[in-house]
Short mmCIF file of C-alpha atoms in Angstrom, two decimals:
data_model
loop_
_atom_site.label_atom_id
_atom_site.label_comp_id
_atom_site.label_asym_id
_atom_site.label_seq_id
_atom_site.Cartn_x
_atom_site.Cartn_y
_atom_site.Cartn_z
CA MET U 1 16.38 -6.96 13.59
CA LYS U 2 14.03 -9.19 11.64
CA SER U 3 11.06 -7.57 13.41
CA ILE U 4 12.25 -4.07 12.45
CA LEU U 5 12.65 -5.05 8.79
CA LEU U 6 9.21 -6.64 8.73
CA THR U 7 7.65 -3.50 10.20
CA ALA U 8 9.43 -1.31 7.65
CA MET U 9 8.25 -3.52 4.78
CA MET U 10 4.66 -3.34 6.03
CA LEU U 11 4.84 0.46 6.22
CA LEU U 12 6.26 0.71 2.72
CA SER U 13 3.60 -1.66 1.45
CA GLY U 14 0.90 0.54 3.04
CA LEU U 15 2.34 3.67 1.44
CA ALA U 16 2.41 2.02 -1.96
CA ALA U 17 -1.20 0.91 -1.59
CA THR U 18 -2.23 4.45 -0.64
CA ALA U 19 -0.46 5.90 -3.66
CA GLN U 20 -2.32 3.53 -5.97
CA THR U 21 -5.76 4.67 -4.74
CA ASP U 22 -5.41 7.63 -7.10
CA PRO U 23 -2.96 6.51 -9.78
CA THR U 24 -1.53 8.66 -12.56
CA ILE U 25 -3.67 8.35 -15.65
CA MET U 26 -1.38 10.34 -17.95
CA THR U 27 1.64 12.58 -18.01
CA ILE U 28 1.78 15.81 -20.01
CA ASP U 29 5.22 17.32 -20.47
CA GLY U 30 6.34 15.04 -17.64
CA LYS U 31 3.67 16.36 -15.24
CA PRO U 32 1.37 13.66 -13.77
CA VAL U 33 -2.41 13.91 -14.05
CA SER U 34 -4.33 11.85 -11.50
CA ARG U 35 -7.24 9.60 -12.33
CA SER U 36 -9.47 11.56 -9.95
CA GLU U 37 -8.81 14.80 -11.87
CA PHE U 38 -9.69 13.16 -15.17
CA GLU U 39 -12.79 11.53 -13.68
CA TYR U 40 -13.96 14.82 -12.19
CA SER U 41 -13.70 16.53 -15.57
CA TYR U 42 -15.22 13.63 -17.48
CA ASN U 43 -18.18 13.20 -15.14
CA LYS U 44 -18.91 16.92 -14.99
CA ASN U 45 -18.91 17.26 -18.78
CA ASN U 46 -20.87 14.06 -19.41
CA SER U 47 -23.68 14.27 -16.88
CA GLU U 48 -27.25 13.14 -17.56
CA THR U 49 -28.19 16.64 -18.76
CA VAL U 50 -25.47 16.75 -21.45
CA VAL U 51 -26.82 16.12 -24.95
CA ASP U 52 -23.56 15.21 -26.70
CA LYS U 53 -22.13 12.66 -24.29
CA LYS U 54 -18.67 11.26 -24.91
CA SER U 55 -17.23 7.88 -24.11
CA VAL U 56 -14.14 7.83 -21.91
CA ALA U 57 -12.02 7.00 -24.97
CA ASP U 58 -13.48 9.91 -26.97
CA TYR U 59 -13.07 12.31 -24.06
CA VAL U 60 -9.35 11.61 -23.62
CA ASP U 61 -8.29 13.75 -26.60
CA LEU U 62 -10.53 16.64 -25.52
CA PHE U 63 -9.06 16.50 -22.02
CA ILE U 64 -5.49 16.37 -23.32
CA ASN U 65 -6.09 19.36 -25.59
CA TYR U 66 -7.52 21.24 -22.61
CA LYS U 67 -4.48 20.48 -20.44
CA LEU U 68 -2.07 21.37 -23.26
CA LYS U 69 -3.68 24.81 -23.62
CA VAL U 70 -3.41 25.37 -19.87
CA LEU U 71 0.27 24.39 -20.08
CA ALA U 72 0.76 26.90 -22.91
CA ALA U 73 -0.89 29.61 -20.80
CA GLU U 74 1.48 28.88 -17.91
CA ALA U 75 4.43 28.91 -20.31
CA ALA U 76 3.25 32.36 -21.45
CA GLY U 77 3.27 33.53 -17.82
CA ILE U 78 -0.44 34.31 -17.69
CA ASP U 79 -0.74 32.68 -14.26
CA THR U 80 1.76 35.19 -12.84
CA THR U 81 -0.08 38.33 -13.94
CA GLU U 82 -1.72 40.52 -11.32
CA SER U 83 -5.12 40.41 -13.03
CA PHE U 84 -5.13 36.61 -13.15
CA ARG U 85 -4.04 36.18 -9.55
CA LYS U 86 -6.62 38.67 -8.32
CA GLU U 87 -9.51 36.97 -10.13
CA PHE U 88 -8.40 33.45 -9.23
CA LEU U 89 -7.75 34.18 -5.56
CA THR U 90 -11.08 35.98 -5.24
CA TYR U 91 -12.84 32.80 -6.35
CA ARG U 92 -10.64 30.43 -4.39
CA ASP U 93 -10.96 32.45 -1.20
CA GLN U 94 -14.75 32.33 -1.48
CA GLN U 95 -14.42 28.56 -1.02
CA ILE U 96 -11.79 28.76 1.76
CA ARG U 97 -12.67 31.78 3.92
CA PRO U 98 -15.86 30.29 5.45
CA ALA U 99 -13.61 27.70 7.16
CA PHE U 100 -12.28 30.50 9.37
CA ILE U 101 -15.58 31.03 11.16
CA ALA U 102 -17.44 28.72 13.51
CA PRO U 103 -20.90 28.84 15.09
CA ASP U 104 -19.32 29.87 18.41
CA ASP U 105 -17.77 32.90 16.68
CA LEU U 106 -21.23 34.07 15.65
CA LYS U 107 -22.60 33.48 19.14
CA ARG U 108 -19.78 35.49 20.67
CA GLU U 109 -20.30 38.27 18.16
CA ALA U 110 -24.04 38.30 18.89
CA TRP U 111 -23.37 38.64 22.63
CA LYS U 112 -20.76 41.32 21.99
CA VAL U 113 -23.21 43.35 19.88
CA TYR U 114 -25.84 42.99 22.58
CA VAL U 115 -23.54 44.05 25.44
CA GLU U 116 -22.21 47.07 23.52
CA THR U 117 -25.75 48.19 22.67
CA ARG U 118 -27.06 47.56 26.18
CA ASP U 119 -24.21 49.44 27.86
CA ARG U 120 -24.52 52.39 25.48
CA ILE U 121 -28.29 52.71 26.01
CA ASP U 122 -28.29 52.13 29.77
CA SER U 123 -25.47 54.62 30.29
CA THR U 124 -27.52 57.34 28.61
CA GLY U 125 -30.75 56.87 30.55
CA GLY U 126 -32.07 53.52 29.44
CA MET U 127 -35.31 53.16 27.52
CA VAL U 128 -38.55 55.08 27.76
CA ARG U 129 -42.04 54.46 26.40
CA PRO U 130 -43.82 57.73 25.63
CA ALA U 131 -47.25 58.37 24.20
CA HIS U 132 -47.87 61.75 22.61
CA ILE U 133 -50.44 64.01 21.04
CA LEU U 134 -49.03 66.03 18.15
CA VAL U 135 -50.34 69.23 16.62
CA MET U 136 -48.25 69.68 13.50
CA LEU U 137 -46.78 73.06 12.65
CA GLN U 138 -44.62 73.76 9.61
CA GLN U 139 -41.33 75.51 10.33
CA LYS U 140 -42.20 78.37 7.96
CA ALA U 141 -45.74 78.72 9.28
CA THR U 142 -47.44 82.10 9.29
CA LYS U 143 -48.24 83.84 12.55
CA ALA U 144 -51.91 82.98 12.05
CA GLN U 145 -51.03 79.28 11.69
CA GLU U 146 -48.81 79.44 14.77
CA ALA U 147 -51.63 81.01 16.79
CA ALA U 148 -54.13 78.40 15.61
CA ALA U 149 -51.78 75.51 16.51
CA LYS U 150 -51.08 77.02 19.94
CA GLN U 151 -54.77 77.50 20.63
CA ARG U 152 -55.47 73.87 19.60
CA ILE U 153 -52.74 72.30 21.78
CA ASP U 154 -53.79 74.46 24.75
CA SER U 155 -57.39 73.27 24.42
CA ILE U 156 -56.18 69.64 24.40
CA ALA U 157 -54.06 70.33 27.50
CA LYS U 158 -57.06 71.87 29.21
CA ALA U 159 -59.17 68.81 28.42
CA LEU U 160 -56.50 66.51 29.89
CA ALA U 161 -56.27 68.66 32.99
CA GLY U 162 -60.02 68.28 33.35
CA GLY U 163 -59.73 64.49 33.42
CA ALA U 164 -60.05 63.51 29.73
CA ASP U 165 -58.56 60.16 28.73
CA PHE U 166 -55.14 60.62 27.12
CA ALA U 167 -55.40 57.65 24.74
CA ALA U 168 -58.87 58.71 23.56
CA LEU U 169 -57.73 62.28 22.90
CA ALA U 170 -54.61 61.05 21.06
CA ALA U 171 -56.72 58.83 18.83
CA LYS U 172 -59.06 61.72 18.05
CA CYS U 173 -56.79 64.77 17.93
CA SER U 174 -53.16 63.78 17.22
CA ASP U 175 -51.69 64.60 13.79
CA ASP U 176 -49.32 61.63 14.16
CA LYS U 177 -51.78 59.17 12.66
CA GLY U 178 -49.51 56.17 13.14
CA SER U 179 -49.26 56.44 16.92
CA ALA U 180 -52.79 57.86 17.19
CA LYS U 181 -54.18 54.41 16.32
CA ARG U 182 -52.42 53.13 19.45
CA GLY U 183 -53.61 55.90 21.74
CA GLY U 184 -50.45 57.92 21.03
CA ASP U 185 -48.12 55.08 22.08
CA ILE U 186 -44.73 55.43 20.35
CA SER U 187 -43.39 52.24 22.01
CA TRP U 188 -39.93 51.86 23.52
CA ILE U 189 -37.23 54.27 22.38
CA CYS U 190 -33.71 55.23 23.40
CA LYS U 191 -31.76 58.44 23.00
CA GLY U 192 -30.85 59.29 19.43
CA GLN U 193 -33.97 57.81 17.88
CA THR U 194 -36.19 60.89 17.88
CA LEU U 195 -35.95 64.68 17.97
CA LYS U 196 -33.64 66.09 20.66
CA GLU U 197 -36.33 68.53 21.88
CA PHE U 198 -38.71 65.60 22.32
CA GLU U 199 -36.15 63.41 24.12
CA ASP U 200 -35.08 66.22 26.47
CA VAL U 201 -38.62 66.46 27.79
CA VAL U 202 -39.38 62.72 27.89
CA TYR U 203 -36.19 61.71 29.69
CA GLY U 204 -36.91 64.30 32.39
CA MET U 205 -40.33 62.85 33.20
CA LYS U 206 -41.54 60.30 35.75
CA GLU U 207 -43.56 57.23 34.81
CA GLY U 208 -47.27 58.16 34.51
CA GLU U 209 -46.56 61.89 34.28
CA VAL U 210 -48.18 64.06 31.57
CA SER U 211 -46.15 66.97 30.22
CA LYS U 212 -47.19 70.50 29.46
CA PRO U 213 -47.35 71.44 25.75
CA PHE U 214 -43.89 71.96 24.21
CA LEU U 215 -42.59 72.83 20.78
CA SER U 216 -40.28 70.78 18.50
CA PRO U 217 -39.34 71.27 14.82
CA VAL U 218 -42.48 69.35 13.79
CA GLY U 219 -45.02 71.05 16.02
CA TYR U 220 -46.54 71.01 19.51
CA HIS U 221 -46.50 67.88 21.71
CA ILE U 222 -48.11 66.72 24.90
CA VAL U 223 -46.43 63.56 26.23
CA LYS U 224 -47.45 60.91 28.73
CA LEU U 225 -44.63 58.65 29.95
CA LEU U 226 -46.00 55.11 29.95
CA GLY U 227 -42.85 53.37 31.18
CA ARG U 228 -39.11 53.40 31.80
CA GLN U 229 -36.69 50.46 31.88
CA SER U 230 -33.18 49.23 31.19
CA PHE U 231 -32.36 47.70 27.79
CA PHE U 232 -34.26 44.54 26.75
CA PRO U 233 -32.98 41.16 28.05
CA TYR U 234 -30.73 39.21 25.70
CA ASP U 235 -33.10 36.27 25.17
CA SER U 236 -35.81 38.55 23.80
CA LEU U 237 -33.43 39.89 21.12
CA LYS U 238 -31.23 36.84 20.53
CA ALA U 239 -32.88 35.67 17.29
CA ASP U 240 -32.77 39.17 15.74
CA ILE U 241 -29.14 39.77 16.74
CA GLU U 242 -28.04 36.37 15.43
CA ARG U 243 -29.75 37.16 12.11
CA PHE U 244 -27.85 40.44 12.02
CA VAL U 245 -24.42 38.88 12.67
CA SER U 246 -25.15 36.21 10.03
CA GLN U 247 -25.19 38.87 7.32
CA ASP U 248 -22.34 38.53 4.82
CA ARG U 249 -20.64 41.79 5.74
CA VAL U 250 -20.53 40.88 9.45
CA ARG U 251 -19.39 37.32 8.76
CA GLU U 252 -16.63 38.63 6.49
CA ARG U 253 -15.45 41.03 9.19
CA ILE U 254 -15.25 38.18 11.72
CA ILE U 255 -13.43 35.98 9.21
CA SER U 256 -10.90 38.73 8.52
CA GLN U 257 -10.36 39.27 12.24
CA ASN U 258 -9.77 35.55 12.78
CA ILE U 259 -7.33 35.35 9.87
CA ASP U 260 -5.41 38.41 11.12
CA SER U 261 -5.26 36.89 14.59
CA ILE U 262 -3.79 33.63 13.24
CA ALA U 263 -1.27 35.54 11.14
CA LYS U 264 -0.05 37.63 14.09
CA SER U 265 0.16 34.69 16.50
CA SER U 266 2.08 32.46 14.07
CA VAL U 267 5.79 31.91 14.73
CA PRO U 268 7.36 33.28 12.70
CA ALA U 269 4.64 35.79 11.85
CA ILE U 270 3.04 35.37 8.44
CA THR U 271 0.69 37.42 6.29
CA ALA U 272 -3.08 37.02 6.12
CA GLU U 273 -2.71 35.82 2.53
CA GLN U 274 -0.30 33.10 3.65
CA VAL U 275 -2.80 31.97 6.30
CA VAL U 276 -5.46 31.50 3.62
CA ASP U 277 -2.95 29.77 1.30
CA ARG U 278 -2.07 27.32 4.06
CA LYS U 279 -5.71 26.61 4.85
CA ALA U 280 -6.44 26.12 1.14
CA ALA U 281 -3.67 23.52 0.89
CA GLU U 282 -5.01 21.69 3.96
CA MET U 283 -8.61 21.68 2.72
CA GLU U 284 -7.71 20.62 -0.80
CA ALA U 285 -5.59 17.77 0.55
CA ALA U 286 -8.54 16.52 2.57
CA ASP U 287 -11.26 17.11 -0.05
CA SER U 288 -10.57 16.02 -3.64
CA ASP U 289 -13.82 17.61 -4.88
CA LEU U 290 -12.73 21.00 -3.54
CA LYS U 291 -9.27 20.52 -5.01
CA ASN U 292 -10.72 19.72 -8.42
CA LEU U 293 -13.18 22.62 -8.22
CA VAL U 294 -10.44 25.14 -7.45
CA ARG U 295 -8.16 23.67 -10.11
CA GLU U 296 -10.97 23.77 -12.65
CA TYR U 297 -11.49 27.48 -12.05
CA HIS U 298 -7.75 28.14 -12.13
CA ASP U 299 -7.29 26.27 -15.40
CA GLY U 300 -10.50 27.71 -16.87
CA LEU U 301 -9.24 31.27 -16.41
CA LEU U 302 -5.95 30.35 -18.07
CA LEU U 303 -7.73 28.56 -20.90
CA TYR U 304 -9.96 31.54 -21.62
CA GLU U 305 -7.10 34.03 -21.71
CA ILE U 306 -4.74 31.93 -23.85
CA SER U 307 -7.56 30.96 -26.24
CA ASN U 308 -8.58 34.59 -26.58
CA ARG U 309 -5.03 35.65 -27.39
CA THR U 310 -4.21 32.76 -29.70
CA VAL U 311 -7.52 32.09 -31.45
CA TRP U 312 -10.61 34.21 -30.76
CA GLU U 313 -9.23 37.74 -30.70
CA LYS U 314 -6.66 36.97 -33.37
CA ALA U 315 -9.28 35.60 -35.76
CA ALA U 316 -11.66 38.50 -35.08
CA LYS U 317 -9.02 41.18 -35.76
CA ASP U 318 -7.06 39.56 -38.59
CA GLU U 319 -8.99 40.90 -41.58
CA ALA U 320 -6.24 39.91 -44.02
CA GLY U 321 -6.41 36.38 -42.68
CA GLN U 322 -10.20 36.37 -42.93
CA GLU U 323 -10.05 37.54 -46.53
CA ALA U 324 -7.44 34.95 -47.49
CA PHE U 325 -9.43 32.21 -45.77
CA PHE U 326 -12.60 33.27 -47.61
CA LYS U 327 -10.89 33.26 -51.01
CA LYS U 328 -9.46 29.81 -50.36
CA ASN U 329 -12.83 28.40 -49.24
CA LYS U 330 -15.21 30.49 -51.34
CA LYS U 331 -17.36 27.53 -52.42
CA LYS U 332 -18.14 26.79 -48.78
CA TYR U 333 -20.03 30.09 -48.50
CA ALA U 334 -22.25 29.73 -51.57
CA TRP U 335 -25.90 30.60 -50.97
CA ASP U 336 -28.78 28.28 -51.76
CA ALA U 337 -30.83 31.27 -52.97
CA PRO U 338 -30.10 34.90 -53.95
CA ARG U 339 -29.63 37.57 -51.28
CA TYR U 340 -30.33 41.27 -51.38
CA LYS U 341 -27.41 43.40 -50.22
CA GLY U 342 -28.74 46.82 -49.35
CA MET U 343 -31.31 48.53 -47.22
CA ALA U 344 -35.02 48.95 -46.65
CA TYR U 345 -35.94 52.43 -45.45
CA ASN U 346 -38.78 54.81 -44.62
CA THR U 347 -38.80 58.60 -44.67
CA LYS U 348 -40.92 61.43 -43.30
CA ASP U 349 -40.72 63.38 -46.56
CA ALA U 350 -41.06 62.05 -50.11
CA ALA U 351 -38.03 64.08 -51.25
CA ASP U 352 -35.74 62.10 -48.95
CA ILE U 353 -36.38 58.84 -50.83
CA GLU U 354 -34.05 59.85 -53.67
CA ALA U 355 -31.79 61.85 -51.37
CA VAL U 356 -30.98 58.69 -49.40
CA LYS U 357 -29.99 56.81 -52.56
CA ALA U 358 -27.84 59.69 -53.78
CA THR U 359 -26.06 59.91 -50.43
CA VAL U 360 -24.81 56.30 -50.40
CA LYS U 361 -24.53 55.70 -54.14
CA ASP U 362 -20.74 55.87 -54.38
CA LEU U 363 -19.91 54.76 -50.81
CA PRO U 364 -18.69 51.33 -49.60
CA PHE U 365 -21.51 49.30 -48.08
CA GLU U 366 -19.81 49.37 -44.65
CA GLU U 367 -20.04 53.20 -44.54
CA TRP U 368 -23.73 53.54 -45.31
CA ALA U 369 -25.10 53.42 -41.77
CA GLU U 370 -22.86 56.11 -40.26
CA THR U 371 -23.17 58.40 -43.28
CA LEU U 372 -26.97 58.19 -43.25
CA ARG U 373 -27.07 58.85 -39.51
CA LYS U 374 -24.97 62.02 -39.84
CA THR U 375 -26.83 63.25 -42.93
CA PHE U 376 -30.45 62.54 -42.01
CA ASN U 377 -30.70 61.78 -38.28
CA ASP U 378 -28.14 64.05 -36.65
CA SER U 379 -30.63 66.39 -34.93
CA ILE U 380 -34.07 65.31 -36.15
CA ARG U 381 -34.76 61.70 -37.12
CA ARG U 382 -35.90 61.98 -40.74
CA ILE U 383 -35.47 58.36 -41.81
CA GLN U 384 -35.64 54.80 -40.47
CA VAL U 385 -33.26 52.31 -42.06
CA VAL U 386 -32.72 48.54 -41.89
CA LYS U 387 -29.43 47.65 -43.56
CA GLY U 388 -28.04 44.19 -44.23
CA ILE U 389 -27.91 41.15 -46.46
CA PHE U 390 -31.45 39.83 -46.72
CA LYS U 391 -32.78 36.48 -47.78
CA ARG U 392 -36.42 35.93 -48.63
CA GLY U 393 -38.50 36.22 -45.46
CA ASP U 394 -36.11 38.51 -43.57
CA ASN U 395 -37.86 41.82 -44.31
CA ALA U 396 -41.39 42.47 -45.61
CA LEU U 397 -40.42 45.53 -47.69
CA VAL U 398 -37.50 43.68 -49.33
CA ASP U 399 -39.77 40.68 -49.94
CA LYS U 400 -42.31 42.87 -51.75
CA ASP U 401 -39.96 45.19 -53.69
CA VAL U 402 -37.12 42.78 -54.50
CA PHE U 403 -38.40 39.21 -54.30
CA ALA U 404 -41.91 40.01 -55.62
CA VAL U 405 -43.64 38.41 -52.68
CA ASP U 406 -47.33 39.24 -52.24
CA THR U 407 -47.18 40.59 -48.70
CA VAL U 408 -48.42 43.50 -46.60
CA VAL U 409 -45.89 46.13 -45.54
CA ASN U 410 -46.74 48.30 -42.54
CA ALA U 411 -44.86 51.60 -42.54
CA PRO U 412 -43.66 52.95 -39.17
CA LYS U 413 -45.86 55.69 -37.76
CA GLY U 414 -44.76 59.08 -39.10
CA TYR U 415 -42.63 57.58 -41.88
CA PRO U 416 -45.11 56.92 -44.73
CA TYR U 417 -42.67 56.78 -47.65
CA SER U 418 -40.73 53.58 -48.23
CA ALA U 419 -38.11 52.24 -50.62
CA THR U 420 -35.26 49.78 -51.01
CA TYR U 421 -31.80 50.37 -52.36
CA GLY U 422 -29.06 47.86 -53.09
CA LYS U 423 -28.43 44.89 -55.36
CA THR U 424 -29.31 41.22 -55.64
CA LEU U 425 -26.42 38.76 -55.32
CA LYS U 426 -26.27 35.08 -56.23
CA ALA U 427 -23.18 34.61 -54.04
CA PRO U 428 -21.18 36.69 -51.53
CA GLU U 429 -19.12 39.45 -53.14
CA ASN U 430 -16.44 39.35 -50.46
CA TRP U 431 -15.70 37.95 -47.00
CA ARG U 432 -17.53 40.80 -45.29
CA ASP U 433 -20.82 39.53 -46.72
CA VAL U 434 -20.44 36.35 -44.64
CA ARG U 435 -18.09 37.68 -41.97
CA GLU U 436 -19.59 35.86 -38.97
CA GLN U 437 -19.28 32.48 -40.70
CA VAL U 438 -15.78 33.26 -41.93
CA VAL U 439 -14.57 34.35 -38.48
CA ALA U 440 -16.03 31.22 -36.86
CA ASP U 441 -14.43 28.94 -39.45
CA TYR U 442 -11.14 30.84 -39.29
CA GLN U 443 -11.14 30.39 -35.52
CA ASP U 444 -11.62 26.64 -36.00
CA LEU U 445 -8.63 26.58 -38.36
CA LEU U 446 -6.41 28.50 -35.94
CA GLU U 447 -7.56 26.21 -33.11
CA LYS U 448 -6.61 23.05 -35.01
CA LYS U 449 -3.21 24.46 -35.98
CA TRP U 450 -2.56 25.53 -32.41
CA VAL U 451 -3.46 22.15 -30.95
CA ALA U 452 -1.28 20.41 -33.54
CA GLU U 453 1.66 22.63 -32.52
CA LEU U 454 1.06 21.90 -28.83
CA ARG U 455 0.95 18.17 -29.53
CA LYS U 456 4.35 18.43 -31.17
CA ARG U 457 5.80 20.65 -28.45
CA TYR U 458 4.69 18.65 -25.41
CA LYS U 459 4.99 14.91 -24.91
CA VAL U 460 1.81 13.14 -23.77
CA LYS U 461 1.71 9.61 -22.38
CA VAL U 462 -1.56 7.89 -21.40
CA ASP U 463 -1.67 4.84 -19.15
CA LYS U 464 -4.34 2.74 -20.87
CA LYS U 465 -4.59 0.31 -17.94
CA VAL U 466 -5.51 3.15 -15.57
CA LEU U 467 -7.77 4.69 -18.23
CA ALA U 468 -9.72 1.40 -18.32
CA THR U 469 -10.51 1.79 -14.58
CA VAL U 470 -12.17 5.19 -14.89
CA ASN U 471 -15.43 5.08 -12.89
CA LYS U 472 -14.93 1.34 -12.35
CA HIS U 473 -12.86 1.25 -9.17
#
């Protein structure tokens, strides 16, 4: 009895020791976060290449905010949407699916490809090695052209019959310049690789035999059969076939076949997706780096979507909020020097200089571009316009006309007449004049408010003793 108790105590002690190898560094809404997860994130975001490195203590708040946003995304059900699951599983499966293929699978596939090819070729006559002399003839040739081609091929046939060397005649007379360089040698072929009319003749010949002239869709041929054999031996093609089966599309087909086989042979039967899920759980349990990588992608997708909904898109679309924020913080957007709010433009015709001004005179600044396009550049481009809020140095024409800078202005070719139209401002008239800055600052405000709300909503507890062991264990 004493022995049994001692054994049980030793087992429990071992389990406790194992659990402490990756202790909980914090809990967020009661959910534990392991030290290894925190370390993975900290080390990745504070590598040697990072300019703004953080201490562990400084990084804690950033990490907590990150996890809180992920928690908010899950609470919003984003992780259950079809679009999220599809994107996440596509990435995750890219890490998991290669585990379903082994080198032996590729070897078997290579042999299978070889056997199928060999059997198909050998069952249809094997391989032949013809050499030919071609006299080309277009399909819509005139009768005179047909007669000339026939006379030419007959003279070549007569020369061969009189003992002329086939390779020498092919090099000199054949219109197939590629094979002519090799004495007409086309090399080894099988059925289906060339013209049917050509194959019908070649496959009916004996090795060494020279054919009579015959016609195909490309012209007249005379063929000499240099050899005949069964398909090439495996060893001579092994490297090429293995390269072929290593292509992604072939590998993916084998992987899918293996997964389907596992799914069908499981008791009870399960789906292919469940097979991959099970393998993912096994691999992540055995490899903390993989687990953290997959989790990082999972949480990153959630973070992007919830941040877009709550901060980025909201700030970009909320014009009333942007305007209110600008009015409240107007001093923040003061300029250190005047700006010119307007346009610099060039025209083909002198008359359009005043016409442009008259067109936009009573319009809001935001409508100028579209109105000018419809009025002056709808069918023929009569003007070239640069519209915006310019500071000194932004535009040569504005510098010269507005800021009195002694500079050279080069007019675009074909648009010799130039002018500016607008007004000089000491400070922004409204939030639209500094919209990009306002949106960015408004996003920061929404972000801070959101994080503050999440901090109130979810309880966070950090184990400072475990935190002190980060990267020191």
